[in-house]
JSON list of C-alpha atoms in Angstrom, two decimals:
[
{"chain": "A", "resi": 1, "resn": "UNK", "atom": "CA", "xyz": [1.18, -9.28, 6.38]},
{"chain": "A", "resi": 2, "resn": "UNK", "atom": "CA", "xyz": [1.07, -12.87, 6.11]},
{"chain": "A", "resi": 3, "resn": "UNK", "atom": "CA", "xyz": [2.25, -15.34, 3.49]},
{"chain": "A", "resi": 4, "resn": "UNK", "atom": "CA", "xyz": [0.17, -18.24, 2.44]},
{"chain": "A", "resi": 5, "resn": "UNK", "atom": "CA", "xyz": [2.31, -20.24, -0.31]},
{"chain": "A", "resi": 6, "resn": "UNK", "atom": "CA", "xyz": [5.41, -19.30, -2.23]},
{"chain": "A", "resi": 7, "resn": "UNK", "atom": "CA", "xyz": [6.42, -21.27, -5.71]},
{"chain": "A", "resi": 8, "resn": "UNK", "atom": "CA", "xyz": [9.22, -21.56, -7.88]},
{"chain": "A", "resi": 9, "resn": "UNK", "atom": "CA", "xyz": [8.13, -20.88, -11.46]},
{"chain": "A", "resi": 10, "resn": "UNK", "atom": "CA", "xyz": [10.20, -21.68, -14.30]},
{"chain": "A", "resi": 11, "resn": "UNK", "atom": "CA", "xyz": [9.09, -18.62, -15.73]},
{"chain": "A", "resi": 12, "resn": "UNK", "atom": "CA", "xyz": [7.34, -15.29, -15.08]},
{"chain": "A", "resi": 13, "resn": "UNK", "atom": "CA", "xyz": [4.58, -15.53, -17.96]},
{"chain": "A", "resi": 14, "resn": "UNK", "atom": "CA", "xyz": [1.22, -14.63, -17.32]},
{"chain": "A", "resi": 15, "resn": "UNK", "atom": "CA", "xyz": [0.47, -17.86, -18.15]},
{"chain": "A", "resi": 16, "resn": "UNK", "atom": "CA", "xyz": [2.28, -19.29, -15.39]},
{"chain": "A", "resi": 17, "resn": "UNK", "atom": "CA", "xyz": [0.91, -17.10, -12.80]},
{"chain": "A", "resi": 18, "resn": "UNK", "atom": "CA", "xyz": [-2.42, -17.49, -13.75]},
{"chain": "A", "resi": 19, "resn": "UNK", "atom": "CA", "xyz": [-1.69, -20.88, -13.09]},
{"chain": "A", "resi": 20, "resn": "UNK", "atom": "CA", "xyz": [-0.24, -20.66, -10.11]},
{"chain": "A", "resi": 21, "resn": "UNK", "atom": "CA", "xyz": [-2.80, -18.24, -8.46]},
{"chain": "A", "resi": 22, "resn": "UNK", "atom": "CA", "xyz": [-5.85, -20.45, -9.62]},
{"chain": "A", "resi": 23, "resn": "UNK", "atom": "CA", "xyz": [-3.84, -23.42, -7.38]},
{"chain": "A", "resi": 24, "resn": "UNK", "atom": "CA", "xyz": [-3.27, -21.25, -4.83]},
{"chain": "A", "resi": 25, "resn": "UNK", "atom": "CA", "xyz": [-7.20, -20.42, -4.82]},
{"chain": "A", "resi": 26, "resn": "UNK", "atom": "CA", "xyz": [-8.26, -23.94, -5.16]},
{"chain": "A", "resi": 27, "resn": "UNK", "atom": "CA", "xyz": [-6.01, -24.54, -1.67]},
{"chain": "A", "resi": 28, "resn": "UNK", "atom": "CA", "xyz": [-7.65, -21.99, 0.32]},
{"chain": "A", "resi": 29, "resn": "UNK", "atom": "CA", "xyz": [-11.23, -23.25, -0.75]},
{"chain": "A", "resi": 30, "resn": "UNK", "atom": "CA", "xyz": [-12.38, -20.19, -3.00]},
{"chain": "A", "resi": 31, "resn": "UNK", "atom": "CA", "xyz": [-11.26, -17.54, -0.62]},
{"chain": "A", "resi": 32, "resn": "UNK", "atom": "CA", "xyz": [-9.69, -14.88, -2.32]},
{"chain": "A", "resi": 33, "resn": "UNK", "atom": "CA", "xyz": [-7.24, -12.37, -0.89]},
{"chain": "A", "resi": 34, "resn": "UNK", "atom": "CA", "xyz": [-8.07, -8.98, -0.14]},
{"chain": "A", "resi": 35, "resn": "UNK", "atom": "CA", "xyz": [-4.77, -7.32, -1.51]},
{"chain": "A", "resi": 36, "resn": "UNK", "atom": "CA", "xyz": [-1.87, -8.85, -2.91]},
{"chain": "A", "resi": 37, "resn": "UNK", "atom": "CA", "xyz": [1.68, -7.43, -2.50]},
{"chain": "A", "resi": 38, "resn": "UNK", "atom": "CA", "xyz": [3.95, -8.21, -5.46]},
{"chain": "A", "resi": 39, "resn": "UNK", "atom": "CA", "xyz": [7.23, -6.24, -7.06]},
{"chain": "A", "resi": 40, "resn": "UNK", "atom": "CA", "xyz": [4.95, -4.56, -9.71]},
{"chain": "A", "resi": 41, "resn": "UNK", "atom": "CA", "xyz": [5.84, -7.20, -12.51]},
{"chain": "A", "resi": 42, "resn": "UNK", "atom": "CA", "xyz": [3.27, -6.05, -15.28]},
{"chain": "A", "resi": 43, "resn": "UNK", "atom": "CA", "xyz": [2.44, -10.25, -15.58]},
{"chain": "A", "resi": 44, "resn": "UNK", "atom": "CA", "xyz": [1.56, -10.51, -12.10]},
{"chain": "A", "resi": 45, "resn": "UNK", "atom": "CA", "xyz": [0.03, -7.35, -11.99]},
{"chain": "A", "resi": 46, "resn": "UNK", "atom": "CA", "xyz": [-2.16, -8.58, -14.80]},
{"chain": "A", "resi": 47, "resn": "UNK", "atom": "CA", "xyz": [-2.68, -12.19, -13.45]},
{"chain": "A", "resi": 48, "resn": "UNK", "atom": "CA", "xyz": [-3.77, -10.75, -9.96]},
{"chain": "A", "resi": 49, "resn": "UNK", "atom": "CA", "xyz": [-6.99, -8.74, -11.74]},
{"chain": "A", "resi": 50, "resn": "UNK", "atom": "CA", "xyz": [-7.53, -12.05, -13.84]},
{"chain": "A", "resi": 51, "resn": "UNK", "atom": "CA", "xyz": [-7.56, -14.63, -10.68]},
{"chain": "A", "resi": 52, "resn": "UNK", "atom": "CA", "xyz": [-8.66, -12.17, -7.83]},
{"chain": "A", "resi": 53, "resn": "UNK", "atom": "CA", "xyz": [-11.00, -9.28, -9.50]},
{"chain": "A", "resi": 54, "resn": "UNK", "atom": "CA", "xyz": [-11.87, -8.33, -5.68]},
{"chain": "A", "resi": 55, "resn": "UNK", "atom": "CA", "xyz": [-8.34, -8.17, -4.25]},
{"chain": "A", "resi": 56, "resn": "UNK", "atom": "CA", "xyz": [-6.27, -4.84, -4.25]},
{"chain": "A", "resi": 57, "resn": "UNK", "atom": "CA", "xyz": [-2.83, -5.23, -5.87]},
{"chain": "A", "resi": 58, "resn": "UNK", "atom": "CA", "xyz": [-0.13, -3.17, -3.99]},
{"chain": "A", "resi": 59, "resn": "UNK", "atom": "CA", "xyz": [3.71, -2.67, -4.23]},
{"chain": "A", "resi": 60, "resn": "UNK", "atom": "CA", "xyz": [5.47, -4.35, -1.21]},
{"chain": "A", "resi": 61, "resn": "UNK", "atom": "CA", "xyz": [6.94, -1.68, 0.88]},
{"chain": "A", "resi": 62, "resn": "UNK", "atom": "CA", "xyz": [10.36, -2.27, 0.02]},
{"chain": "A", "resi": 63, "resn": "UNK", "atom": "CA", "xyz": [9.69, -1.66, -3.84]},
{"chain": "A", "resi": 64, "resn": "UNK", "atom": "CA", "xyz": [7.97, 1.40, -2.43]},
{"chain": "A", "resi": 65, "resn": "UNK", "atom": "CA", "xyz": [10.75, 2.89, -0.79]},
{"chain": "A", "resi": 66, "resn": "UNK", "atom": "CA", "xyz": [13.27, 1.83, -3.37]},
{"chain": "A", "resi": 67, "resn": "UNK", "atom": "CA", "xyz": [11.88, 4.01, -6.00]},
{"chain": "A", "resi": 68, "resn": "UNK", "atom": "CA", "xyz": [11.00, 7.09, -3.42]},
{"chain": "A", "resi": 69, "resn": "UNK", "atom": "CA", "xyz": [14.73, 7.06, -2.51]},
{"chain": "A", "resi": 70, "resn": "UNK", "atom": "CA", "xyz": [15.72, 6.78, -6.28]},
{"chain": "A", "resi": 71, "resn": "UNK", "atom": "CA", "xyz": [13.20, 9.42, -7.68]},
{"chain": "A", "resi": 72, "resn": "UNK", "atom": "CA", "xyz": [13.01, 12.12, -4.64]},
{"chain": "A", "resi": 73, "resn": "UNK", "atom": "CA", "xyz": [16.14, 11.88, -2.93]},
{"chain": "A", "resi": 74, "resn": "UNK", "atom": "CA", "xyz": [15.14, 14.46, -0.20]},
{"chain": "A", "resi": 75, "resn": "UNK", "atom": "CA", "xyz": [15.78, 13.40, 3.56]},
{"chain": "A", "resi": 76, "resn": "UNK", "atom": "CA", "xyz": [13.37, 14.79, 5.14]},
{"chain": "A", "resi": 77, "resn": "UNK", "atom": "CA", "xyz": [10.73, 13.85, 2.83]},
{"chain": "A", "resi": 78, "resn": "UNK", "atom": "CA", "xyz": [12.14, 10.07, 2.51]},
{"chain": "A", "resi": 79, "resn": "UNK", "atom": "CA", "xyz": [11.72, 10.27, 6.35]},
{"chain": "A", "resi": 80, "resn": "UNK", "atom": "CA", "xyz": [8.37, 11.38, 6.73]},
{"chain": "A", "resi": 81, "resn": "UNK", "atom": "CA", "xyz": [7.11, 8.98, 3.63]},
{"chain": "A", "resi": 82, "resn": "UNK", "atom": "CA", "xyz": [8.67, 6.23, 5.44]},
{"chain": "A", "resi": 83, "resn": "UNK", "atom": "CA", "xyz": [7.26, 6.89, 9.01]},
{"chain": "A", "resi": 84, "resn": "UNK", "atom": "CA", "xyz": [3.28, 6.91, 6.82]},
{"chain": "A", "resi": 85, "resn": "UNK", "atom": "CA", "xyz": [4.46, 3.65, 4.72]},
{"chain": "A", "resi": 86, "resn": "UNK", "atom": "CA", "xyz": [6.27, 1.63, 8.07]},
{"chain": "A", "resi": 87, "resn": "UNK", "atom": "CA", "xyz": [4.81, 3.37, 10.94]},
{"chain": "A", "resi": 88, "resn": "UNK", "atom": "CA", "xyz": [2.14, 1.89, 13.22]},
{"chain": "A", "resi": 89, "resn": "UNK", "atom": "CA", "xyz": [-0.07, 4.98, 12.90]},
{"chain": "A", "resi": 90, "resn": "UNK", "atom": "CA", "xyz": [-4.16, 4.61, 13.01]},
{"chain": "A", "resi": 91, "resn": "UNK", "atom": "CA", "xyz": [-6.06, 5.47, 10.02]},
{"chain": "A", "resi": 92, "resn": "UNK", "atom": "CA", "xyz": [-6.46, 9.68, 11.28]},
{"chain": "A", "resi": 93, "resn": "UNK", "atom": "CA", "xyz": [-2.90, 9.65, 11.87]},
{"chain": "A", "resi": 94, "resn": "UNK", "atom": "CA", "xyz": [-1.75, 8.46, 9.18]},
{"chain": "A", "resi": 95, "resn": "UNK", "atom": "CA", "xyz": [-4.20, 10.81, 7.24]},
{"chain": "A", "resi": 96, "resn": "UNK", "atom": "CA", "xyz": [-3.37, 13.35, 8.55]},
{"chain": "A", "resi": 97, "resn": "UNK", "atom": "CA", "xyz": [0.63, 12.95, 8.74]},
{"chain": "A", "resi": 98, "resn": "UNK", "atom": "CA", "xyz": [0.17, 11.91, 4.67]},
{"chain": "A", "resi": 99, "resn": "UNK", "atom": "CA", "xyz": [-1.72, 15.43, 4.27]},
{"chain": "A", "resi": 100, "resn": "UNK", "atom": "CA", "xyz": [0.43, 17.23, 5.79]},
{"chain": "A", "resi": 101, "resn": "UNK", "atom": "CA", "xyz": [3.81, 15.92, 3.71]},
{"chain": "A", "resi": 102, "resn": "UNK", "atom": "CA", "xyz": [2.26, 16.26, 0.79]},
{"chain": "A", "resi": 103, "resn": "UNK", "atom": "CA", "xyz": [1.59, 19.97, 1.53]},
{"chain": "A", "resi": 104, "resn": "UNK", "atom": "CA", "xyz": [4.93, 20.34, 2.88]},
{"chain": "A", "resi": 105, "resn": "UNK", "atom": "CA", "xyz": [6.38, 19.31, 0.03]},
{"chain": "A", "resi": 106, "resn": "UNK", "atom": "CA", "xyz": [4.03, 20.77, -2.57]},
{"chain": "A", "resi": 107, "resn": "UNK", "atom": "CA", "xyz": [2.82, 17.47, -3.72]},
{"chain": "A", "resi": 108, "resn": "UNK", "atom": "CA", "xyz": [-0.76, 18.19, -2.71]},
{"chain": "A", "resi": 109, "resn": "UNK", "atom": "CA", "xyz": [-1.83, 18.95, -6.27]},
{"chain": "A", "resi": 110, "resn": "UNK", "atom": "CA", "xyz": [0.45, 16.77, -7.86]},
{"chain": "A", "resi": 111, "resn": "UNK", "atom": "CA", "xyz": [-1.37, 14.98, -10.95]},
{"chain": "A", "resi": 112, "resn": "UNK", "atom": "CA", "xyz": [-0.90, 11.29, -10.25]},
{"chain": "A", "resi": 113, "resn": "UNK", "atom": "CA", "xyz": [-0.99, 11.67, -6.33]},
{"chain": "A", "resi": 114, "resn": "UNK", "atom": "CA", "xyz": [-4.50, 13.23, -6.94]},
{"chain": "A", "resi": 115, "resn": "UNK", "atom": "CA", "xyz": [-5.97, 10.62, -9.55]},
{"chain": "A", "resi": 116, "resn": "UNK", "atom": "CA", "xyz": [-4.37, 8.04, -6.98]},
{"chain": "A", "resi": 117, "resn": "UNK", "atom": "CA", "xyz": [-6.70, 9.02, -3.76]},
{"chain": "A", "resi": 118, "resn": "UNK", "atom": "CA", "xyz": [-9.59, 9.63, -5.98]},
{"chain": "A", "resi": 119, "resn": "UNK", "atom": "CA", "xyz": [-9.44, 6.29, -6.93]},
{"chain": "A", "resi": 120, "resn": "UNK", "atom": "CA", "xyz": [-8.97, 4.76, -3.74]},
{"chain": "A", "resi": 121, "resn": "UNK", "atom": "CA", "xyz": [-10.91, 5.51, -0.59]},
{"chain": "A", "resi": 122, "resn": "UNK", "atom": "CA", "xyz": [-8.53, 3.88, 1.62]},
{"chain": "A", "resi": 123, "resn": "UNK", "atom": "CA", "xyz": [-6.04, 6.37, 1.78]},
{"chain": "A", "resi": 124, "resn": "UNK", "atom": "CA", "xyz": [-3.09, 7.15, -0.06]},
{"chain": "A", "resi": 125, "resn": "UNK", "atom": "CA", "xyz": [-0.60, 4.33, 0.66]},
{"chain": "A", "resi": 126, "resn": "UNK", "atom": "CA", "xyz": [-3.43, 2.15, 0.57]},
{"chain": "A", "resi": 127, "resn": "UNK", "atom": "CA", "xyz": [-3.69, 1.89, -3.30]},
{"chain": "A", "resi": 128, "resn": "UNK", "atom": "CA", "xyz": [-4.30, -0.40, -6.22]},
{"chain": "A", "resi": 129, "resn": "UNK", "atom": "CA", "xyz": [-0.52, -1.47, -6.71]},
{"chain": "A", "resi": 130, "resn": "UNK", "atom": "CA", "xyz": [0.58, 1.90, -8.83]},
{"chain": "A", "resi": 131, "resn": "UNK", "atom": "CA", "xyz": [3.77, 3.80, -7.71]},
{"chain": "A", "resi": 132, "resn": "UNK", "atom": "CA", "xyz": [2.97, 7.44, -7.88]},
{"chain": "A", "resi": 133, "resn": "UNK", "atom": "CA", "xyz": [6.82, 7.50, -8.16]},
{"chain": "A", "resi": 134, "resn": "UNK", "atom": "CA", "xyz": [7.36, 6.14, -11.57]},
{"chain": "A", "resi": 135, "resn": "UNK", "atom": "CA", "xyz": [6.96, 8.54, -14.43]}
]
């Protein structure tokens, strides 16, 4: 990962990020980000499809763990989620060790883990911004 800008906004309107992002474009000459990493604010969320249509929007890994740890709660589980979310695996590696938690832990049919990969052909941790973890 590597950061380009950071502002201070006097508020977190959609409005203001829009804003924001479009100066941030105009800086690096019409490039546009593949993926932006954000805290899942709905505004941002929202402002990154506006300004960057092409770019994926993803929760930073911190955000990621946060909720795992709140929602799951299981060791061994947090450990082997955090080894596929932190760990310097290549792409079959990291397949594979995701594929084999999630049938570990009987997640493999899980609703929104399924309509998650199906959308995204990346792999799992690789997604649009959406936590599988929230409810």
């Amino acid at each position: 990962m590597v950061v380009f800008g950071c502002a201070i906004l006097s508020n977190e309107s959609e409005e203001s990020y829009v804003w924001l992002l479009r100066l941030f474009h105009g800086a690096m000459k019409g490039k546009q980000p593949k993926s932006v990493m954000t805290d899942g604010d709905l505004a941002m969320k929202s402002t990154v499809s506006i300004v960057f249509p092409g770019a994926h929007h993803r929760l930073c890994s911190w955000h990621l763990l946060k909720n795992a740890t709140a929602r799951i709660g299981r060791p061994i589980f947090l450990q082997k989620f955090c080894l596929c979310l932190m760990g310097d695996l290549e792409v079959d590696e990291f397949e594979r060790r995701w594929t084999d938690s999630m049938a570990e832990f009987g997640l493999d049919n899980h609703q929104r883990i399924a309509d998650m990969c199906a959308r995204n052909i990346h792999g799992p941790m690789r997604t649009s911004g959406e936590n599988f973890l929230q409810d």
